[in-house]
XYZ file of C-alpha atoms in Angstrom:
743
model
C 40.278 -137.267 -131.811
C 44.102 -137.885 -131.322
C 42.834 -136.793 -127.396
C 41.385 -139.583 -126.466
C 41.793 -143.540 -126.076
C 39.180 -144.877 -128.481
C 38.424 -149.025 -128.082
C 38.366 -151.121 -131.066
C 34.871 -152.852 -131.759
C 36.795 -156.052 -131.581
C 37.342 -155.234 -127.705
C 34.069 -154.302 -127.286
C 32.418 -156.843 -127.997
C 35.016 -159.287 -125.847
C 34.636 -157.386 -122.896
C 30.730 -158.362 -123.542
C 31.062 -162.140 -123.887
C 33.840 -162.411 -120.886
C 31.166 -160.449 -118.073
C 27.977 -161.743 -117.048
C 24.892 -161.543 -119.011
C 23.618 -158.945 -117.607
C 26.117 -156.588 -116.607
C 25.742 -153.866 -119.887
C 22.243 -152.434 -121.197
C 22.565 -150.988 -124.506
C 21.377 -147.716 -125.442
C 20.529 -147.248 -129.300
C 20.526 -144.006 -131.111
C 19.117 -142.845 -134.857
C 22.339 -144.429 -136.277
C 21.208 -148.188 -136.201
C 17.949 -147.985 -137.608
C 19.677 -146.888 -140.694
C 20.358 -150.235 -142.779
C 16.666 -151.433 -141.777
C 14.669 -148.490 -143.612
C 14.573 -145.588 -141.396
C 15.949 -141.817 -142.466
C 18.853 -140.807 -140.771
C 18.162 -137.385 -138.695
C 20.963 -135.455 -140.985
C 18.993 -137.063 -144.101
C 16.058 -135.273 -143.084
C 17.876 -132.155 -142.053
C 18.457 -132.035 -146.053
C 14.958 -132.568 -147.156
C 13.544 -129.753 -144.450
C 16.445 -127.238 -145.396
C 15.289 -127.336 -148.836
C 11.375 -127.321 -147.380
C 12.186 -124.390 -145.216
C 14.517 -122.558 -148.693
C 11.316 -122.832 -150.484
C 9.341 -121.767 -148.239
C 11.434 -118.670 -146.687
C 13.710 -118.013 -148.981
C 13.599 -114.352 -151.613
C 13.516 -115.498 -155.434
C 16.981 -115.899 -157.028
C 18.891 -116.634 -153.739
C 21.499 -119.412 -153.878
C 20.956 -122.279 -151.157
C 23.652 -122.921 -149.725
C 24.063 -119.254 -148.771
C 20.971 -118.673 -148.210
C 21.163 -121.907 -145.312
C 24.791 -120.920 -144.217
C 22.906 -117.427 -143.206
C 20.023 -119.177 -140.902
C 20.583 -119.569 -137.060
C 19.742 -123.152 -137.028
C 22.453 -124.309 -139.861
C 24.675 -126.399 -138.240
C 23.446 -126.516 -134.711
C 22.756 -129.499 -132.604
C 19.298 -128.370 -132.488
C 18.889 -127.943 -135.973
C 16.751 -131.000 -135.885
C 14.521 -129.894 -133.674
C 14.324 -126.123 -134.850
C 13.365 -127.376 -138.636
C 10.915 -129.899 -137.614
C 9.364 -127.917 -135.356
C 9.231 -124.891 -137.580
C 8.150 -126.645 -140.776
C 5.767 -128.766 -138.736
C 4.341 -126.234 -136.328
C 1.946 -128.761 -134.576
C 2.615 -132.225 -132.562
C -0.240 -133.965 -134.780
C 1.359 -133.078 -138.006
C 4.611 -133.900 -136.386
C 3.833 -137.404 -135.742
C 2.240 -137.887 -139.028
C 5.310 -137.000 -140.813
C 6.895 -139.236 -138.588
C 4.448 -142.681 -139.703
C 5.142 -143.160 -143.287
C 9.466 -143.114 -142.253
C 8.484 -145.536 -139.068
C 6.135 -147.227 -140.598
C 8.084 -148.745 -143.983
C 11.023 -149.572 -141.814
C 11.543 -153.657 -141.480
C 14.159 -155.374 -139.035
C 17.232 -155.826 -140.980
C 20.012 -158.457 -139.782
C 20.853 -156.331 -137.045
C 17.975 -156.220 -135.559
C 17.638 -159.873 -136.065
C 21.166 -160.808 -134.346
C 19.872 -158.423 -131.626
C 16.679 -160.444 -131.082
C 18.717 -163.123 -131.136
C 21.031 -162.095 -128.647
C 18.348 -160.452 -125.913
C 16.602 -164.183 -126.186
C 20.175 -165.524 -125.131
C 20.061 -163.305 -121.956
C 22.004 -160.317 -122.858
C 20.968 -157.000 -122.906
C 18.165 -157.503 -120.862
C 17.111 -153.356 -120.637
C 17.340 -151.294 -124.405
C 16.701 -147.342 -124.636
C 16.116 -145.725 -127.872
C 15.161 -142.494 -128.262
C 13.889 -144.094 -131.442
C 10.116 -143.648 -132.243
C 10.527 -146.887 -134.805
C 8.957 -150.609 -133.428
C 12.452 -152.091 -135.305
C 13.360 -154.176 -132.026
C 9.859 -155.160 -130.500
C 9.322 -156.393 -134.312
C 12.345 -158.429 -134.263
C 11.421 -160.355 -130.933
C 8.023 -161.116 -132.120
C 8.685 -161.780 -136.132
C 11.507 -163.782 -135.893
C 11.348 -165.560 -132.290
C 7.664 -165.283 -131.624
C 9.819 -162.995 -128.043
C 6.692 -160.496 -126.602
C 8.999 -157.804 -124.482
C 7.913 -155.430 -121.951
C 7.633 -151.855 -124.548
C 7.192 -148.883 -122.531
C 6.772 -145.165 -124.591
C 4.557 -143.528 -121.918
C 5.650 -142.124 -118.777
C 2.816 -142.858 -116.981
C 3.597 -146.418 -117.401
C 7.437 -146.696 -116.907
C 7.798 -146.819 -113.819
C 6.318 -150.291 -113.498
C 9.129 -151.743 -115.329
C 11.543 -154.441 -112.933
C 15.344 -154.422 -112.692
C 14.881 -157.914 -111.474
C 12.758 -159.311 -114.040
C 13.514 -161.736 -116.829
C 11.768 -160.123 -119.579
C 13.357 -158.391 -121.955
C 12.550 -154.069 -121.770
C 12.229 -151.760 -124.338
C 12.201 -148.383 -122.977
C 10.924 -145.516 -125.242
C 12.651 -142.268 -123.940
C 11.170 -140.115 -126.383
C 8.248 -141.130 -126.876
C 6.295 -144.077 -129.615
C 5.027 -142.484 -132.898
C 1.854 -144.086 -132.056
C 1.202 -142.161 -129.366
C -0.312 -138.278 -130.009
C 2.600 -136.940 -128.200
C 6.412 -137.269 -129.077
C 9.369 -135.153 -127.950
C 10.880 -134.032 -131.216
C 10.756 -129.983 -130.819
C 13.549 -128.099 -128.403
C 11.195 -127.735 -125.734
C 10.303 -131.332 -125.910
C 13.669 -132.254 -125.898
C 14.681 -130.054 -122.888
C 14.243 -132.883 -120.038
C 12.966 -136.663 -120.021
C 9.797 -137.241 -118.372
C 10.021 -137.259 -114.650
C 9.316 -140.977 -114.592
C 11.637 -141.774 -117.691
C 14.377 -140.034 -116.043
C 14.227 -141.912 -112.998
C 13.968 -144.854 -114.877
C 17.085 -144.244 -116.656
C 18.746 -142.911 -113.218
C 18.082 -146.089 -111.774
C 19.076 -148.634 -114.177
C 22.309 -146.596 -114.674
C 23.254 -147.217 -111.024
C 23.495 -150.987 -111.201
C 24.646 -151.870 -114.526
C 27.228 -150.400 -117.861
C 26.132 -149.058 -121.014
C 26.921 -150.190 -124.667
C 25.291 -146.946 -126.277
C 25.288 -147.221 -130.865
C 23.747 -144.755 -133.873
C 23.530 -141.628 -130.617
C 24.816 -138.594 -131.627
C 24.232 -137.620 -128.541
C 23.135 -134.205 -129.119
C 19.814 -134.227 -127.271
C 19.384 -131.921 -123.688
C 16.912 -134.397 -122.273
C 19.108 -137.261 -122.289
C 22.305 -135.728 -122.040
C 21.880 -133.832 -119.504
C 20.942 -136.707 -117.228
C 23.514 -138.659 -118.076
C 26.191 -136.383 -117.604
C 24.407 -135.507 -114.056
C 24.702 -139.709 -113.356
C 28.109 -139.907 -114.538
C 28.669 -137.405 -111.602
C 27.609 -139.891 -109.124
C 31.382 -142.438 -108.979
C 28.971 -145.387 -108.457
C 27.338 -144.735 -111.307
C 27.582 -147.040 -114.212
C 29.637 -149.899 -112.315
C 31.031 -151.324 -115.644
C 31.499 -148.338 -117.700
C 29.872 -146.692 -120.775
C 31.130 -147.842 -124.265
C 30.009 -145.313 -126.948
C 30.261 -146.035 -130.433
C 31.681 -143.175 -132.874
C 32.349 -144.139 -136.891
C 35.863 -144.167 -137.745
C 36.109 -140.902 -139.295
C 33.343 -138.952 -137.379
C 34.251 -136.671 -134.128
C 32.127 -136.745 -131.069
C 29.969 -134.064 -130.453
C 31.403 -132.084 -127.891
C 29.595 -133.082 -124.937
C 30.524 -136.930 -125.673
C 34.188 -135.697 -125.735
C 33.901 -133.624 -122.590
C 31.711 -137.446 -120.741
C 35.178 -139.195 -122.627
C 37.820 -137.030 -121.564
C 36.108 -136.248 -117.733
C 35.207 -139.775 -116.860
C 38.455 -142.115 -118.227
C 37.740 -144.819 -116.562
C 33.895 -144.776 -116.568
C 33.291 -143.615 -120.134
C 34.729 -144.667 -123.079
C 34.810 -144.674 -126.763
C 35.173 -147.324 -129.746
C 35.378 -147.619 -133.455
C 31.855 -148.809 -134.863
C 31.756 -149.043 -138.296
C 27.478 -149.913 -138.533
C 25.792 -151.584 -136.277
C 25.147 -154.318 -138.740
C 29.247 -155.128 -137.809
C 28.657 -154.999 -134.174
C 25.681 -157.394 -133.968
C 26.585 -160.150 -136.825
C 30.352 -159.895 -134.720
C 28.910 -160.288 -131.171
C 26.977 -163.100 -132.112
C 29.503 -164.743 -134.015
C 31.627 -163.923 -130.359
C 28.834 -165.492 -128.022
C 28.309 -168.511 -130.510
C 24.641 -168.209 -130.591
C 22.767 -169.628 -133.653
C 20.057 -168.408 -135.782
C 16.345 -169.190 -133.827
C 14.891 -172.536 -135.473
C 11.825 -169.382 -135.585
C 14.606 -168.045 -138.615
C 16.617 -171.528 -139.695
C 13.098 -173.397 -140.400
C 10.582 -171.337 -141.377
C 6.963 -172.179 -141.000
C 4.575 -171.412 -144.283
C 2.693 -168.434 -141.733
C 6.520 -166.292 -141.401
C 7.171 -167.626 -145.478
C 6.660 -163.834 -146.768
C 8.861 -162.136 -143.199
C 11.679 -164.064 -143.879
C 11.797 -163.643 -147.505
C 11.749 -159.843 -147.538
C 14.410 -160.046 -145.063
C 16.886 -161.941 -147.680
C 15.709 -159.651 -150.637
C 15.998 -156.262 -148.452
C 19.431 -157.120 -147.618
C 21.990 -153.976 -148.849
C 25.103 -154.041 -150.605
C 27.008 -153.663 -147.521
C 25.405 -156.123 -145.658
C 26.142 -158.499 -148.442
C 29.738 -157.659 -148.268
C 29.648 -158.942 -144.268
C 30.592 -162.733 -144.550
C 28.658 -164.005 -141.588
C 25.874 -162.204 -143.325
C 26.148 -163.627 -146.601
C 26.572 -167.092 -145.393
C 23.420 -166.553 -143.567
C 21.419 -165.093 -146.544
C 22.492 -167.993 -148.417
C 21.181 -170.573 -145.380
C 18.043 -168.757 -145.664
C 17.436 -169.171 -149.419
C 18.270 -173.228 -149.191
C 15.661 -173.643 -146.417
C 12.973 -170.993 -148.162
C 13.557 -173.540 -151.530
C 12.289 -176.652 -149.108
C 9.352 -178.662 -147.756
C 7.826 -177.062 -144.927
C 7.201 -178.685 -142.385
C 3.776 -179.399 -141.232
C 2.225 -177.785 -138.101
C -1.093 -177.158 -136.416
C -2.818 -174.481 -138.537
C -4.116 -173.152 -134.999
C -0.650 -172.194 -133.114
C -0.153 -169.697 -136.108
C -3.041 -167.646 -135.821
C -1.860 -167.135 -132.346
C 1.218 -166.464 -133.211
C 0.192 -164.228 -135.923
C -1.488 -162.321 -133.398
C 1.606 -161.692 -131.307
C 3.836 -161.006 -133.841
C 0.909 -157.926 -135.284
C 0.419 -157.103 -131.778
C 4.119 -156.225 -131.437
C 3.517 -153.972 -134.749
C 0.507 -152.285 -132.570
C -1.448 -153.782 -135.579
C -4.470 -154.577 -133.026
C -7.044 -155.160 -136.095
C -4.726 -158.159 -137.077
C -3.880 -159.053 -133.661
C -7.778 -159.762 -132.685
C -8.848 -160.945 -136.418
C -6.435 -163.635 -135.287
C -6.764 -163.952 -131.604
C -10.634 -164.287 -131.975
C -10.422 -167.103 -134.560
C -7.816 -169.204 -132.477
C -10.010 -168.535 -128.679
C -12.760 -170.398 -131.127
C -10.579 -173.729 -130.965
C -9.089 -172.707 -127.486
C -10.833 -170.429 -125.851
C -9.395 -171.191 -122.024
C -5.764 -170.654 -123.096
C -3.904 -167.580 -120.546
C -1.426 -166.505 -123.345
C -4.300 -165.946 -125.916
C -6.564 -163.909 -123.600
C -3.570 -161.735 -122.497
C -2.878 -161.252 -125.880
C -6.671 -160.192 -126.742
C -7.132 -157.875 -124.052
C -4.192 -156.260 -124.716
C -5.116 -155.810 -128.409
C -8.447 -154.422 -127.137
C -6.029 -151.857 -125.427
C -4.387 -150.730 -127.948
C -7.885 -149.931 -130.066
C -9.199 -148.215 -126.888
C -5.919 -145.911 -127.024
C -6.428 -145.165 -130.904
C -10.199 -145.064 -131.129
C -10.246 -143.072 -127.920
C -13.330 -146.215 -126.920
C -13.617 -146.832 -123.250
C -15.732 -150.016 -124.428
C -12.803 -151.379 -126.020
C -11.128 -150.936 -122.387
C -13.565 -152.630 -120.549
C -12.991 -155.630 -122.938
C -10.019 -155.712 -122.419
C -9.868 -155.653 -118.776
C -12.856 -158.134 -119.098
C -10.281 -160.479 -121.069
C -7.759 -159.400 -118.447
C -9.816 -160.651 -115.468
C -10.704 -163.858 -117.305
C -7.101 -165.092 -118.295
C -5.688 -164.581 -114.591
C -8.939 -166.545 -113.444
C -7.137 -169.341 -115.278
C -4.570 -168.970 -114.745
C -3.901 -167.288 -110.998
C 0.133 -167.501 -111.370
C -0.101 -165.898 -114.754
C 2.218 -162.301 -114.344
C 1.062 -160.250 -117.868
C -2.461 -160.448 -117.513
C -2.213 -158.930 -113.722
C 0.446 -156.127 -115.386
C -1.812 -155.788 -117.907
C -4.687 -155.065 -116.006
C -2.826 -153.461 -112.772
C -1.600 -150.253 -115.831
C -5.294 -150.079 -117.270
C -6.785 -149.193 -113.749
C -4.202 -146.571 -112.864
C -5.121 -144.704 -116.394
C -8.377 -144.906 -116.266
C -7.699 -143.646 -112.284
C -9.612 -146.333 -111.243
C -8.331 -146.011 -107.598
C -10.142 -149.606 -106.245
C -9.776 -151.983 -108.496
C -5.980 -150.441 -109.208
C -5.361 -150.800 -105.381
C -6.837 -154.449 -106.172
C -4.811 -155.435 -109.023
C -1.319 -154.132 -107.711
C -2.066 -155.825 -104.093
C -1.980 -159.341 -105.812
C 1.045 -158.242 -108.411
C 2.759 -157.813 -105.218
C 1.918 -161.717 -103.189
C 3.227 -162.862 -106.713
C 6.167 -160.643 -107.346
C 6.670 -158.965 -103.547
C 9.610 -157.597 -104.524
C 9.001 -155.429 -107.676
C 9.569 -151.598 -105.812
C 7.946 -149.946 -109.401
C 4.047 -152.371 -108.527
C 4.418 -150.791 -104.749
C 5.339 -147.145 -105.723
C 2.408 -147.872 -107.963
C 0.238 -148.938 -105.110
C 1.578 -145.813 -102.732
C 0.021 -143.779 -105.280
C -3.491 -145.808 -105.547
C -3.516 -145.354 -101.744
C -2.891 -141.827 -101.887
C -5.282 -141.044 -104.405
C -7.853 -142.821 -102.800
C -7.361 -141.031 -99.823
C -6.053 -144.422 -97.777
C -2.617 -142.253 -96.476
C -1.920 -144.743 -93.396
C -1.587 -148.161 -95.839
C 0.496 -145.823 -98.731
C 2.646 -144.522 -95.536
C 3.196 -148.373 -94.378
C 4.666 -148.732 -97.912
C 7.084 -146.163 -98.647
C 7.893 -147.633 -94.997
C 9.028 -150.803 -96.285
C 10.457 -149.536 -99.487
C 12.479 -147.222 -97.173
C 13.414 -149.912 -94.230
C 15.209 -151.121 -97.489
C 17.154 -148.356 -98.838
C 16.845 -145.488 -95.793
C 19.265 -143.371 -97.976
C 17.014 -143.375 -101.266
C 15.977 -139.827 -101.965
C 13.351 -139.903 -104.412
C 11.476 -142.626 -101.782
C 12.096 -139.520 -98.672
C 10.447 -137.417 -101.167
C 7.924 -139.576 -102.264
C 6.843 -140.199 -98.305
C 6.820 -136.773 -98.052
C 4.332 -135.994 -100.666
C 1.882 -138.478 -99.288
C 2.828 -136.913 -95.661
C 1.388 -133.277 -97.497
C -1.789 -135.275 -99.262
C -2.407 -135.936 -95.654
C -2.379 -132.678 -94.283
C 1.286 -132.937 -91.852
C 3.029 -130.446 -93.115
C 5.716 -130.512 -90.656
C 6.371 -134.308 -90.762
C 6.060 -133.438 -95.360
C 8.262 -130.849 -94.709
C 11.109 -132.545 -92.092
C 11.161 -135.602 -95.085
C 11.477 -133.466 -98.225
C 14.591 -132.018 -96.396
C 15.990 -135.474 -95.771
C 15.636 -135.726 -100.091
C 17.109 -132.776 -100.469
C 20.044 -133.312 -97.859
C 20.350 -136.875 -99.629
C 20.672 -135.278 -103.139
C 21.795 -131.693 -102.626
C 22.380 -131.810 -106.482
C 18.403 -132.412 -107.186
C 16.837 -128.950 -108.758
C 13.638 -130.853 -108.713
C 13.993 -131.628 -104.779
C 14.503 -127.832 -103.915
C 12.181 -126.819 -105.813
C 9.595 -129.122 -103.535
C 10.915 -127.692 -100.754
C 10.291 -124.489 -101.789
C 6.576 -124.881 -102.622
C 7.078 -126.319 -99.183
C 7.866 -123.691 -97.862
C 5.668 -120.962 -99.874
C 2.500 -122.849 -98.294
C 4.195 -122.344 -94.629
C 4.744 -118.988 -95.235
C 7.874 -119.107 -95.012
C 8.629 -116.666 -98.158
C 11.852 -115.527 -97.565
C 13.353 -119.258 -96.820
C 11.484 -120.632 -100.308
C 13.514 -117.790 -101.610
C 16.203 -119.265 -100.769
C 15.291 -122.957 -102.319
C 14.302 -121.674 -105.124
C 17.053 -120.123 -106.275
C 19.445 -123.082 -105.424
C 17.536 -124.727 -107.706
C 17.853 -122.346 -110.415
C 21.606 -122.519 -110.253
C 21.083 -126.729 -110.080
C 19.211 -126.268 -113.415
C 19.041 -123.004 -114.835
C 18.003 -124.034 -118.170
C 14.344 -125.796 -117.562
C 11.657 -123.785 -118.533
C 8.948 -124.857 -116.154
C 11.360 -123.552 -113.188
C 12.012 -120.689 -114.308
C 9.031 -120.428 -114.901
C 7.469 -121.163 -111.567
C 9.682 -118.689 -109.530
C 9.005 -116.083 -111.498
C 4.986 -116.551 -110.275
C 6.565 -117.049 -107.296
C 8.202 -113.231 -107.311
C 4.866 -112.328 -108.843
C 3.093 -113.582 -105.532
C 5.416 -112.043 -103.247
C 4.866 -108.269 -105.252
C 8.293 -108.319 -106.806
C 7.529 -107.861 -110.252
C 11.733 -107.463 -111.213
C 12.730 -110.280 -109.841
C 9.702 -111.791 -112.063
C 10.244 -109.956 -114.913
C 13.955 -111.335 -114.714
C 13.245 -114.981 -114.932
C 10.386 -114.709 -116.933
C 12.832 -112.900 -119.514
C 15.206 -115.761 -118.876
C 12.476 -118.251 -120.167
C 12.115 -116.934 -123.104
C 15.628 -116.991 -124.122
C 15.579 -120.700 -123.095
C 12.697 -121.712 -125.226
C 12.169 -118.750 -128.138
C 9.405 -120.440 -129.532
C 7.394 -121.197 -126.185
C 4.028 -119.014 -126.280
C 3.388 -119.772 -122.868
C 6.442 -118.312 -122.021
C 5.775 -115.266 -124.460
C 2.415 -114.942 -123.010
C 3.480 -114.438 -119.151
C 6.398 -112.125 -119.698
C 3.568 -109.972 -121.801
C 1.181 -109.844 -119.096
C 4.243 -108.839 -116.419
C 5.358 -105.961 -118.694
C 1.563 -105.199 -119.078
C 1.588 -104.987 -114.857
C 4.249 -103.063 -114.846
C 2.491 -100.335 -117.745
C 5.650 -101.341 -120.249
C 2.996 -100.972 -123.031
C 4.953 -101.681 -126.179
C 6.988 -104.437 -124.500
C 3.665 -105.815 -123.639
C 1.980 -105.984 -127.034
C 5.532 -107.237 -128.476
C 5.503 -110.341 -126.117
C 2.072 -110.902 -126.482
C 1.795 -110.936 -130.517
C 4.391 -113.336 -129.764
C 3.073 -115.280 -128.202
C 0.035 -115.221 -130.851
C 1.786 -116.343 -133.631
C 3.143 -118.968 -131.920
C -0.969 -120.707 -130.258
C -2.667 -118.461 -132.724
C -5.846 -120.650 -131.809
C -5.146 -120.372 -127.783
C -8.584 -118.718 -126.336
C -6.313 -117.416 -122.979
C -3.841 -115.986 -125.082
C -6.326 -114.308 -127.113
C -8.423 -112.822 -123.800
C -4.558 -111.465 -122.771
C -4.007 -109.677 -126.160
C -7.714 -108.150 -126.450
C -6.890 -106.932 -122.715
C -4.009 -105.559 -123.998
C -6.000 -103.686 -126.931
C -8.395 -102.023 -124.716
C -5.458 -100.548 -122.734
C -4.085 -98.902 -126.397
C -7.472 -97.953 -127.336
C -7.357 -100.256 -130.252
C -11.558 -101.078 -129.608
C -11.893 -102.902 -133.147
C -8.708 -105.112 -132.552
C -9.834 -105.939 -129.343
C -13.479 -107.026 -129.910
C -11.744 -109.129 -132.802
C -9.511 -110.803 -129.964
C -12.414 -111.373 -127.590
C -14.661 -112.649 -129.851
C -12.183 -115.026 -131.201
C -11.191 -116.211 -127.772
C -15.074 -117.252 -126.619
C -15.190 -118.668 -130.689
C -12.432 -121.440 -129.256
C -13.961 -121.511 -125.945
C -17.119 -120.357 -125.037
C -16.593 -121.616 -120.823
C -14.378 -119.234 -120.590
C -15.139 -116.036 -118.312
C -12.628 -113.562 -118.749
C -13.153 -112.349 -122.235
C -16.971 -112.877 -121.891
C -16.522 -109.797 -119.141
C -14.442 -107.784 -121.364
C -16.646 -107.582 -124.048
C -19.397 -106.663 -121.416
C -17.567 -103.724 -120.481
C -16.110 -102.583 -124.581
C -20.078 -103.098 -125.490
C -21.408 -101.326 -122.695
C -18.591 -98.115 -123.405
C -19.726 -98.443 -127.119
C -23.211 -97.784 -125.657
C -23.770 -101.409 -127.680
C -27.037 -102.677 -126.108
C -28.024 -105.826 -127.744
C -24.338 -107.208 -127.833
C -23.843 -106.060 -124.117
C -27.317 -108.601 -123.714
C -25.925 -111.419 -125.245
C -22.361 -111.441 -123.679
C -24.026 -110.550 -120.278
C -26.123 -113.859 -120.460
C -24.139 -115.891 -120.998
C -21.052 -114.589 -118.513
C -24.571 -115.360 -116.082
C -24.871 -118.670 -117.571
C -20.562 -119.869 -117.091
C -20.120 -117.862 -113.198
C -23.082 -116.126 -112.119
C -20.567 -114.483 -109.367
C -18.869 -112.428 -112.210
C -21.526 -111.598 -113.464
C -23.021 -110.207 -110.806
C -20.014 -108.419 -109.596
C -19.785 -106.777 -113.156
C -23.189 -104.984 -112.693
C -21.847 -103.187 -109.642
C -19.035 -102.538 -111.344
C -20.666 -100.988 -114.655
C -22.874 -99.153 -111.403
C -19.973 -97.765 -109.836
C -18.391 -96.732 -113.143
C -21.900 -94.831 -114.445
C -22.104 -92.518 -111.231
C -19.045 -92.149 -110.535
C -18.115 -90.394 -114.496
C -22.233 -89.263 -114.534
C -22.953 -91.773 -117.437
C -19.517 -90.642 -119.475
C -19.104 -93.776 -121.133
C -15.906 -92.592 -122.606
C -14.537 -91.196 -119.837
C -15.352 -94.290 -117.680
C -13.273 -96.295 -120.782
C -10.117 -93.692 -120.026
C -10.630 -94.321 -116.580
C -9.935 -98.297 -117.441
C -7.320 -97.983 -119.396
C -5.511 -95.655 -117.428
C -5.700 -98.367 -114.063
C -3.679 -101.484 -114.243
C -5.875 -104.146 -116.495
C -3.787 -106.175 -114.685
C -6.180 -107.907 -112.260
C -8.445 -109.210 -116.172
C -5.305 -111.673 -116.674
C -4.531 -114.967 -115.364
C -1.539 -114.489 -113.517
C 0.600 -117.027 -113.722
C -0.248 -120.091 -111.128
C 2.214 -122.619 -112.048
C 0.431 -126.261 -111.702
C -2.713 -124.276 -110.215
C -6.740 -124.371 -112.033
C -9.115 -122.540 -110.701
C -12.146 -120.340 -111.611
C -11.295 -117.026 -113.191
C -12.701 -114.337 -110.832
C -11.605 -110.063 -110.920
C -11.237 -108.592 -107.762
C -13.129 -106.039 -106.032
C -13.325 -103.154 -108.787
C -11.202 -100.975 -106.475
C -8.423 -103.040 -105.395
C -5.150 -103.892 -107.548
C -4.480 -107.086 -108.757
C -2.713 -109.004 -105.720
C -1.953 -113.006 -106.371
C -2.556 -115.248 -103.546
C -0.133 -118.042 -101.757
C -1.188 -121.133 -103.833
């Protein structure tokens, strides 16, 4: 690190204390939660190495030597590779994370940070962590409810200008089904998360603590934002331990952008927050210094859980002694009813909806007309609805929020909650009304206006949608994302040429945005201007060559143009980008099959099946391949497993009918045909015509008919990749070869 200038912790603390409160956002990585009981990624990697060794190593192999031979060992993506290998499905990964996170307790670092946030600093906190420590600290110690966003669908409602603290969980929340852990999941942030990260990057500086910078999703966005000289106007200050080397990507940023990207020594999160809290001359909040009886257990645990490292810090040690003295004194008397609402809000911060509902119900029996309590009740019911997949709970939540708004029409929290619910439930009319009501109170909340634009579009109110997007463009006519949004509305309205002009404008304003080039390419494709579309697709791939979805889409485009070798090139690149993507292997296998390269098709399709053994479409496609290879028993086995997993899919029934017809297995044929007839009658009728044609052409010789089918391309029997398209599977007439239609 000699070649890099590294600031001291005191320099950074002094800088934060001297500037305006909202000059910086905070970015927390896993290292920030170590003292609160969350294991580091390195600790989990050590555990997983041992598990992998026990599962896969030959008997008697030396542990260290075996690990060093593995392709994942020591690589930046080792965490993601091992996690996905050992816990291959999403639910298993979530179950592993849950106990690690649930056992955590917000330690002194988070208490100091909560106090700092309450004082108005770090109004926005980004984190890659799955835990709720920051939210728990604010609710538990201060009774403060921040805005917590862990879902991509919600993040656009986060406003830059609001006073309420915001916690944005870039990789999700452990209580949600979708976490970002694997290599594929960490390739890119969800689009709204990325957009919001970019938005704040253009407004503020950022302090980064406890984050190594090794995942592609966040680092790629950060690297792109830094290329804009106006981004992070107050700079990025990236904490590194004194004896640690930063990652190569972090080093490159520090070298390339010396004026705006600074490294600083940060021994650990506890000491940094303790020094900052002292420098800002903040006192511990009264909710902690004079704790109420209902919080005595939590505060006592804070004292008991102090680590040796924390006890070595004078400020922490002094505060521990003060707390011990306070805990031994007589407690102030208070109205116990107030504690019920406080307990409900604390439980809500932990997403413990059962406890929250229990306390807030009791509170509302005494004070039924408290809008804040009704909002808390509704929020708890919404979590119940999400966890239990209960529409009744959601509807009850909406009733509580509506009542809170009736009692206090100026209250914003219930209005935001109600608007989010209607957007999730795709209740466009109610969502429009909720957003329109919000905008009367917060006319400058552009996130609400954007949501309203999408709701107007969903309800075919395109004129209203265009009016709102034009209002935003009047404020910021050079905003590329707004031109892209307007292009989407115009396309839905059927104004294709006007839509094309808008997406071209977005590309002109932000020519390095691969997504805009892809949108432009898709628009050109729909207009049949395929040469221009090909140019834009290639521009996008040059800007972002390592995004799996982009490679899949451009491969589909070249398949549509009947340029299989170009499609093959991009699909092979997709597999190289993500070797564990069943989708990429399956589509690559289909291309090989259509080219008649059967052994390569078999390799890729069987790889897809290993990665996703319960995928009914993959099983159906492998069955088609085995039919081509004359492996009739294997083909039948795959097709039967496919229909067991998804009895509504017509393709495998179609193939089973052909197979049973060739083998003259009348009862099995009749059963499969009846199933096909119930699912999709036109396909069943077409099958009858095909079998009559085969019978006549081969004079009843079914083996000869099968041989003819095997020597033809069976690619038309498969679902050719159609990115973003969902439609019933319909084979063409028997005499036509497969010819994908433009989307």
